[in-house]
Amino acid sequence: MDVGLWGNALQSSPRAPRPDQAAPSSVTWLLTLECNRRCPYCFYQIIPVRPETGRWPRDAALKGPTAAERIAEMGRIGVADLYLTGGEPMLRPDIGSIIAQASSHGIRVHMVSKFHMHALQAEALADAGLHHITISLDDLRPAEGKRLTGASNYPAEALASIEACLAAGLDLEVNAVVTSLNADGLGSLADRLEDIGCRKLSISAMQTPHFRSSHAKGLEPQADLRPLMDRLLAGASGTMAIDFGAAGGNDKAKPCGATLVCEVGRRSLHILPNGDATRCHYMPKRPDLVIGSLLTHSILDIWRSDTFERWRRPERSMFAGTGCANCGGFDGCNSRGRCVASAFLEAGQANAPDAFCGAS
C-alpha cells in the first residue's frame, strides 16, 4: 500500500458511527519496543534496553498528562479491558501509575511480561489494581532458556517472578510457545508450574515473525502437536488448566466471514509507544498502517474517522491482482476483520488474502 494514498493526517466527516462501533471495548497499548530479552520468535524488531534503570524508554512518547487524559477517556467511553504489552512493559517507570489510573476508571488491566520481578514489585502491581498478568516461560532448562530468551538464567528468573505474583494474589497464567527446541520439555514445565501453584498454562505453536528473523529459522515445530497435547492432558492432575490455543495444527482457514479474526476497528484499538493508533500493533514500523495520533486526537476522533473506516472496510479495488479482487466472500472478510500481519508475511502487502482465508 502506498502511504500517499491516504496520508498520515486524520480524515473525518460528520458521519455518525455505526451503533456496533460506537467506541472500542478494548485497547492494546504497546508501551515500548525496548526489551531486555532476545526471543527469536518475537514479532517485533525490539530495541535493546540500556543498562541504566529508572529512565524512560527511548520510544515512549505517550506519557504524563496526555496519557492520563487518554486513559480517562477510555473510562468515559466504556473501554472494559486495557492490554499492556511490549517489548517489556515493566521498563516504563510509570507502569504502576498507568495501571492505577485505568483501574480507577473501572478498566480491567492485563499485562504480558518477561521481567524478573521481586516480591515488592509484584505487590505494587497488585496494589495498583492489575487484573491479570501473563508471564512467558517456554522451558526450564538453562541452555534452551538461553536460546529462547537470550539469557541462560531466565527460567529461574521466570519461576521467581511467577511465585512472587502468586504470593501477591495476582491472577496469573503462564504462556509457553512451542518450538522445535522445547517441545520435549513441556511436560516437565507443566509439572513444575503445577507444583508451585500455577492455575493456568497456555500453549501455542510458534509462528514465524512477519519480518522473517534469521534467529527464528528452524525453530518452527515440525511435528504434529496433537500427540504432545494428549500426553500433557493425560499427565495433568486437574489443578492446573491447560489451554492449547493455536497449538493443534493448521486449522486456521474458515469460511469467509464465519468468525471474527481481527478485532481492530470492531472492538479494539491498538496504540504504539509514540502515541500512534495503528491498524496492527504487530507491525509498528509501518507508517502506512497508522490511523492517527493520540498525542493530537482523542480516541473517538480516531475511531470515527474516515481513515479508520477505510481500514475497517477496504474497497475491492484496493485488492486488484490478488485472490480477493473477485472473491464472493469479500464483504464477509471485511466483516470478520482481516489479518494484515499474515497478509504481509505471505504477499508483502496488507490488501491480500490472509492466513485465515477460507477460499485460498
Short mmCIF file of C-alpha atoms in Angstrom, two decimals:
data_model
loop_
_atom_site.label_atom_id
_atom_site.label_comp_id
_atom_site.label_asym_id
_atom_site.label_seq_id
_atom_site.Cartn_x
_atom_site.Cartn_y
_atom_site.Cartn_z
CA MET A 1 0.00 0.00 0.00
CA ASP A 2 1.20 3.49 -0.87
CA VAL A 3 1.47 5.81 2.15
CA GLY A 4 0.39 8.66 -0.10
CA LEU A 5 -2.97 7.03 -0.78
CA TRP A 6 -4.48 8.23 2.49
CA GLY A 7 -1.62 10.16 4.05
CA ASN A 8 -0.92 10.39 7.76
CA ALA A 9 -3.43 13.14 8.53
CA LEU A 10 -6.63 12.02 10.25
CA GLN A 11 -9.56 12.30 7.83
CA SER A 12 -13.03 12.75 9.31
CA SER A 13 -16.54 13.63 8.32
CA PRO A 14 -19.72 14.36 10.30
CA ARG A 15 -20.94 10.79 9.61
CA ALA A 16 -22.35 9.18 12.76
CA PRO A 17 -20.64 5.95 13.84
CA ARG A 18 -22.46 2.65 13.44
CA PRO A 19 -24.13 1.51 16.68
CA ASP A 20 -21.88 -1.56 16.93
CA GLN A 21 -18.78 0.61 16.54
CA ALA A 22 -19.57 3.49 18.88
CA ALA A 23 -16.29 3.02 20.78
CA PRO A 24 -13.68 0.33 21.39
CA SER A 25 -14.38 -2.09 24.23
CA SER A 26 -10.68 -2.98 24.50
CA VAL A 27 -7.38 -1.21 23.89
CA THR A 28 -3.99 -2.84 23.33
CA TRP A 29 -1.14 -0.49 24.20
CA LEU A 30 2.39 -1.35 23.11
CA LEU A 31 4.16 0.60 25.87
CA THR A 32 7.68 0.32 24.45
CA LEU A 33 9.70 -1.72 21.99
CA GLU A 34 12.64 -1.74 24.39
CA CYS A 35 13.29 -5.17 25.87
CA ASN A 36 15.92 -6.97 27.92
CA ARG A 37 15.16 -10.31 26.24
CA ARG A 38 16.09 -11.67 22.81
CA CYS A 39 13.29 -14.10 21.98
CA PRO A 40 13.77 -15.43 18.43
CA TYR A 41 10.03 -15.79 17.77
CA CYS A 42 9.21 -12.20 18.83
CA PHE A 43 7.03 -10.36 16.33
CA TYR A 44 8.93 -7.13 16.99
CA GLN A 45 12.31 -5.80 16.00
CA ILE A 46 12.96 -4.79 19.58
CA ILE A 47 15.22 -2.01 20.87
CA PRO A 48 17.95 -3.42 23.15
CA VAL A 49 17.49 -1.97 26.61
CA ARG A 50 20.21 0.25 28.06
CA PRO A 51 21.76 -0.80 31.37
CA GLU A 52 20.51 2.22 33.35
CA THR A 53 17.33 1.77 35.37
CA GLY A 54 14.59 4.21 36.31
CA ARG A 55 14.67 6.08 32.99
CA TRP A 56 12.18 6.46 30.18
CA PRO A 57 12.34 4.09 27.22
CA ARG A 58 13.53 5.99 24.20
CA ASP A 59 10.37 5.39 22.16
CA ALA A 60 7.75 6.04 24.87
CA ALA A 61 6.19 9.36 23.83
CA LEU A 62 2.64 8.84 25.13
CA LYS A 63 3.08 9.71 28.80
CA GLY A 64 2.28 12.25 31.50
CA PRO A 65 -0.91 14.35 31.29
CA THR A 66 -1.65 13.22 27.72
CA ALA A 67 -1.55 9.54 28.71
CA ALA A 68 -3.67 10.28 31.79
CA GLU A 69 -6.29 12.04 29.64
CA ARG A 70 -6.45 9.19 27.15
CA ILE A 71 -6.86 6.68 29.99
CA ALA A 72 -9.62 8.85 31.47
CA GLU A 73 -11.28 8.94 28.05
CA MET A 74 -11.16 5.14 27.92
CA GLY A 75 -13.16 5.12 31.12
CA ARG A 76 -15.69 7.65 29.81
CA ILE A 77 -16.36 5.82 26.54
CA GLY A 78 -16.69 2.38 28.12
CA VAL A 79 -13.40 0.61 27.42
CA ALA A 80 -13.58 -2.57 29.51
CA ASP A 81 -10.08 -4.02 29.02
CA LEU A 82 -6.64 -2.47 28.61
CA TYR A 83 -3.86 -4.81 27.46
CA LEU A 84 -0.32 -3.61 28.23
CA THR A 85 2.44 -5.23 26.23
CA GLY A 86 5.88 -4.59 24.75
CA GLY A 87 8.80 -5.01 24.35
CA GLU A 88 8.85 -5.13 28.13
CA PRO A 89 6.09 -3.04 29.77
CA MET A 90 7.84 -3.16 33.15
CA LEU A 91 10.55 -0.89 31.69
CA ARG A 92 8.11 2.03 31.89
CA PRO A 93 8.78 3.83 35.19
CA ASP A 94 5.11 4.87 35.28
CA ILE A 95 3.72 1.34 34.84
CA GLY A 96 2.14 1.40 38.31
CA SER A 97 0.54 4.77 37.62
CA ILE A 98 -0.89 3.59 34.29
CA ILE A 99 -2.43 0.54 35.95
CA ALA A 100 -3.78 2.55 38.89
CA GLN A 101 -5.29 5.24 36.66
CA ALA A 102 -7.01 2.70 34.43
CA SER A 103 -8.25 0.67 37.39
CA SER A 104 -9.69 3.82 38.99
CA HIS A 105 -11.85 4.23 35.89
CA GLY A 106 -13.18 0.68 36.15
CA ILE A 107 -10.95 -0.72 33.39
CA ARG A 108 -9.57 -4.25 33.72
CA VAL A 109 -5.81 -4.09 33.11
CA HIS A 110 -3.92 -7.07 31.66
CA MET A 111 -0.15 -7.24 31.22
CA VAL A 112 2.29 -9.58 29.46
CA SER A 113 5.83 -9.65 30.85
CA LYS A 114 9.15 -11.46 30.97
CA PHE A 115 10.55 -9.16 33.63
CA HIS A 116 12.39 -10.54 36.64
CA MET A 117 10.06 -9.35 39.41
CA HIS A 118 10.78 -9.39 43.10
CA ALA A 119 8.10 -9.55 45.79
CA LEU A 120 7.74 -5.78 46.29
CA GLN A 121 7.24 -5.19 42.56
CA ALA A 122 4.56 -7.87 42.36
CA GLU A 123 2.83 -6.42 45.41
CA ALA A 124 2.94 -2.95 43.85
CA LEU A 125 1.23 -4.28 40.72
CA ALA A 126 -1.46 -5.90 42.84
CA ASP A 127 -1.93 -2.70 44.87
CA ALA A 128 -2.26 -0.69 41.64
CA GLY A 129 -5.15 -2.95 40.63
CA LEU A 130 -3.63 -5.15 37.91
CA HIS A 131 -6.41 -7.51 36.87
CA HIS A 132 -4.37 -10.22 35.13
CA ILE A 133 -0.73 -10.95 34.29
CA THR A 134 0.75 -13.36 31.78
CA ILE A 135 4.35 -14.45 32.24
CA SER A 136 6.07 -16.24 29.37
CA LEU A 137 8.16 -19.32 30.12
CA ASP A 138 8.94 -21.88 27.42
CA ASP A 139 11.44 -24.24 29.05
CA LEU A 140 13.05 -24.91 32.43
CA ARG A 141 16.47 -25.87 31.05
CA PRO A 142 19.20 -23.18 31.03
CA ALA A 143 20.55 -23.99 27.56
CA GLU A 144 17.13 -23.94 25.97
CA GLY A 145 16.24 -20.87 28.01
CA LYS A 146 19.24 -19.03 26.63
CA ARG A 147 18.36 -19.93 23.04
CA LEU A 148 14.75 -18.83 23.54
CA THR A 149 15.32 -15.61 25.52
CA GLY A 150 19.00 -14.72 25.26
CA ALA A 151 19.57 -15.40 28.97
CA SER A 152 20.50 -18.78 30.47
CA ASN A 153 19.21 -17.67 33.88
CA TYR A 154 15.78 -16.77 32.51
CA PRO A 155 13.98 -19.96 33.66
CA ALA A 156 15.00 -19.34 37.28
CA GLU A 157 14.06 -15.66 36.99
CA ALA A 158 10.67 -16.50 35.49
CA LEU A 159 9.90 -19.03 38.23
CA ALA A 160 10.80 -16.41 40.84
CA SER A 161 8.52 -13.88 39.14
CA ILE A 162 5.66 -16.39 38.98
CA GLU A 163 5.99 -17.21 42.67
CA ALA A 164 6.14 -13.51 43.58
CA CYS A 165 2.99 -12.77 41.57
CA LEU A 166 1.14 -15.72 43.08
CA ALA A 167 2.16 -14.63 46.59
CA ALA A 168 0.87 -11.12 45.83
CA GLY A 169 -2.51 -12.59 44.91
CA LEU A 170 -2.36 -11.68 41.24
CA ASP A 171 -4.46 -13.58 38.71
CA LEU A 172 -1.70 -15.24 36.68
CA GLU A 173 -1.23 -17.51 33.73
CA VAL A 174 1.94 -18.79 32.11
CA ASN A 175 2.34 -18.81 28.35
CA ALA A 176 4.62 -21.27 26.57
CA VAL A 177 5.47 -21.07 22.87
CA VAL A 178 6.13 -24.46 21.30
CA THR A 179 9.23 -24.60 19.11
CA SER A 180 11.32 -27.46 17.73
CA LEU A 181 13.69 -26.76 20.62
CA ASN A 182 11.42 -27.08 23.65
CA ALA A 183 8.53 -29.40 22.73
CA ASP A 184 10.13 -32.27 24.67
CA GLY A 185 10.40 -30.15 27.82
CA LEU A 186 6.78 -29.04 28.14
CA GLY A 187 5.83 -31.97 30.34
CA SER A 188 8.44 -31.06 32.95
CA LEU A 189 7.41 -27.41 32.68
CA ALA A 190 3.76 -28.23 33.30
CA ASP A 191 4.63 -30.39 36.32
CA ARG A 192 6.79 -27.68 37.89
CA LEU A 193 4.21 -24.96 37.35
CA GLU A 194 1.52 -27.09 38.93
CA ASP A 195 3.80 -27.79 41.92
CA ILE A 196 4.26 -24.08 42.66
CA GLY A 197 0.55 -23.33 42.44
CA CYS A 198 0.05 -22.04 38.90
CA ARG A 199 -3.56 -22.49 37.81
CA LYS A 200 -3.32 -21.93 34.05
CA LEU A 201 -0.81 -22.79 31.32
CA SER A 202 -1.45 -21.57 27.78
CA ILE A 203 0.44 -23.27 24.97
CA SER A 204 0.67 -22.03 21.39
CA ALA A 205 2.72 -23.03 18.39
CA MET A 206 5.45 -20.69 17.23
CA GLN A 207 4.61 -18.53 14.24
CA THR A 208 7.29 -17.02 12.05
CA PRO A 209 7.73 -13.26 12.69
CA HIS A 210 6.49 -11.17 9.78
CA PHE A 211 9.96 -9.66 9.26
CA ARG A 212 11.41 -13.20 8.95
CA SER A 213 14.01 -13.05 11.70
CA SER A 214 17.09 -15.13 10.96
CA HIS A 215 17.15 -16.13 14.65
CA ALA A 216 13.80 -17.87 14.20
CA LYS A 217 14.96 -20.08 11.33
CA GLY A 218 14.46 -23.76 12.04
CA LEU A 219 12.54 -23.22 15.28
CA GLU A 220 9.06 -23.77 13.89
CA PRO A 221 7.62 -27.03 15.29
CA GLN A 222 7.87 -29.69 12.62
CA ALA A 223 5.73 -32.50 14.05
CA ASP A 224 2.00 -32.77 14.64
CA LEU A 225 1.45 -31.37 18.13
CA ARG A 226 -1.71 -33.32 18.90
CA PRO A 227 0.14 -36.30 20.47
CA LEU A 228 2.02 -33.85 22.70
CA MET A 229 -1.26 -32.24 23.72
CA ASP A 230 -2.74 -35.65 24.53
CA ARG A 231 0.27 -36.57 26.69
CA LEU A 232 0.11 -33.32 28.64
CA LEU A 233 -3.59 -33.69 29.28
CA ALA A 234 -3.16 -37.30 30.36
CA GLY A 235 -0.49 -36.29 32.87
CA ALA A 236 -2.39 -33.33 34.32
CA SER A 237 -3.87 -33.74 37.79
CA GLY A 238 -6.65 -31.24 37.20
CA THR A 239 -5.45 -28.46 39.49
CA MET A 240 -3.97 -26.52 36.54
CA ALA A 241 -5.91 -25.78 33.36
CA ILE A 242 -4.02 -26.25 30.10
CA ASP A 243 -5.16 -24.24 27.10
CA PHE A 244 -3.66 -25.22 23.78
CA GLY A 245 -4.74 -22.17 21.79
CA ALA A 246 -3.42 -22.50 18.23
CA ALA A 247 -1.11 -25.40 19.03
CA GLY A 248 -3.23 -28.08 17.47
CA GLY A 249 -2.17 -27.90 13.87
CA ASN A 250 -3.12 -25.80 10.86
CA ASP A 251 -6.86 -25.36 11.23
CA LYS A 252 -6.96 -21.60 10.71
CA ALA A 253 -8.82 -21.46 7.41
CA LYS A 254 -12.51 -20.77 7.89
CA PRO A 255 -15.37 -19.81 5.55
CA CYS A 256 -15.04 -16.11 4.74
CA GLY A 257 -16.81 -14.04 7.36
CA ALA A 258 -17.64 -17.00 9.60
CA THR A 259 -15.59 -16.00 12.65
CA LEU A 260 -14.14 -12.75 13.92
CA VAL A 261 -10.43 -12.77 13.07
CA CYS A 262 -9.22 -9.25 13.88
CA GLU A 263 -10.98 -7.06 16.44
CA VAL A 264 -9.25 -3.82 15.43
CA GLY A 265 -11.93 -1.40 14.34
CA ARG A 266 -14.72 -3.64 15.56
CA ARG A 267 -13.98 -3.97 19.26
CA SER A 268 -10.38 -2.95 19.74
CA LEU A 269 -7.91 -0.13 19.18
CA HIS A 270 -4.13 -0.63 19.00
CA ILE A 271 -1.71 2.03 20.29
CA LEU A 272 2.05 2.29 19.67
CA PRO A 273 4.67 3.68 22.11
CA ASN A 274 4.78 7.04 20.29
CA GLY A 275 1.02 7.51 20.67
CA ASP A 276 0.06 6.46 17.14
CA ALA A 277 -3.08 4.41 16.70
CA THR A 278 -2.33 1.63 14.23
CA ARG A 279 -4.19 -0.96 12.20
CA CYS A 280 -1.87 -3.63 13.65
CA HIS A 281 0.40 -3.27 16.66
CA TYR A 282 2.37 -6.32 15.48
CA MET A 283 3.77 -4.12 12.68
CA PRO A 284 4.83 -0.94 14.47
CA LYS A 285 7.44 0.03 11.88
CA ARG A 286 4.91 0.55 9.07
CA PRO A 287 3.74 4.18 8.83
CA ASP A 288 1.15 3.20 6.22
CA LEU A 289 -0.80 1.38 8.96
CA VAL A 290 -1.07 4.47 11.18
CA ILE A 291 -4.60 5.80 11.61
CA GLY A 292 -3.93 8.88 13.73
CA SER A 293 -2.06 10.13 16.78
CA LEU A 294 -3.36 10.14 20.34
CA LEU A 295 -0.96 12.99 21.03
CA THR A 296 -3.21 15.25 18.93
CA HIS A 297 -6.58 13.46 18.67
CA SER A 298 -8.99 11.79 21.05
CA ILE A 299 -9.75 8.08 20.88
CA LEU A 300 -13.21 8.80 19.49
CA ASP A 301 -11.80 11.17 16.86
CA ILE A 302 -9.68 8.31 15.57
CA TRP A 303 -12.35 5.63 15.99
CA ARG A 304 -14.89 7.61 13.95
CA SER A 305 -12.51 8.84 11.27
CA ASP A 306 -12.82 8.08 7.58
CA THR A 307 -9.21 6.91 7.69
CA PHE A 308 -10.12 4.13 10.11
CA GLU A 309 -13.29 3.29 8.17
CA ARG A 310 -11.20 2.63 5.05
CA TRP A 311 -9.15 0.11 7.04
CA ARG A 312 -12.27 -1.49 8.51
CA ARG A 313 -13.97 -1.93 5.17
CA PRO A 314 -11.44 -1.53 2.35
CA GLU A 315 -12.81 -1.31 -1.16
CA ARG A 316 -12.49 -4.27 -3.52
CA SER A 317 -10.50 -2.17 -5.99
CA MET A 318 -7.67 -1.96 -3.45
CA PHE A 319 -7.13 -5.75 -3.82
CA ALA A 320 -6.58 -5.71 -7.57
CA GLY A 321 -4.31 -8.52 -8.71
CA THR A 322 -4.97 -10.70 -5.65
CA GLY A 323 -7.37 -13.55 -4.97
CA CYS A 324 -9.60 -11.19 -3.01
CA ALA A 325 -10.42 -9.00 -6.01
CA ASN A 326 -13.15 -11.26 -7.39
CA CYS A 327 -13.89 -13.40 -4.32
CA GLY A 328 -17.55 -13.87 -3.40
CA GLY A 329 -16.63 -13.74 0.26
CA PHE A 330 -15.03 -10.29 0.07
CA ASP A 331 -17.64 -8.49 2.18
CA GLY A 332 -17.61 -11.33 4.71
CA CYS A 333 -13.86 -10.92 5.21
CA ASN A 334 -14.35 -7.21 5.75
CA SER A 335 -16.90 -8.06 8.45
CA ARG A 336 -14.70 -10.60 10.25
CA GLY A 337 -11.65 -8.35 10.05
CA ARG A 338 -8.53 -9.01 8.00
CA CYS A 339 -5.20 -10.11 9.49
CA VAL A 340 -2.87 -7.65 7.81
CA ALA A 341 0.22 -9.10 9.53
CA SER A 342 -0.24 -12.51 7.89
CA ALA A 343 -1.13 -10.87 4.55
CA PHE A 344 2.18 -9.01 4.66
CA LEU A 345 4.00 -12.21 5.59
CA GLU A 346 2.58 -14.15 2.66
CA ALA A 347 2.08 -11.48 -0.01
CA GLY A 348 4.15 -8.47 1.06
CA GLN A 349 1.10 -6.20 1.29
CA ALA A 350 -1.91 -5.64 3.53
CA ASN A 351 -4.51 -5.88 0.78
CA ALA A 352 -4.18 -9.59 0.03
CA PRO A 353 -5.59 -12.90 1.32
CA ASP A 354 -4.61 -13.50 4.94
CA ALA A 355 -3.79 -16.70 6.84
CA PHE A 356 -7.43 -17.17 7.80
CA CYS A 357 -8.76 -17.07 4.24
CA GLY A 358 -11.14 -19.95 3.61
CA ALA A 359 -11.03 -19.52 -0.15
CA SER A 360 -7.28 -19.73 -0.77
#
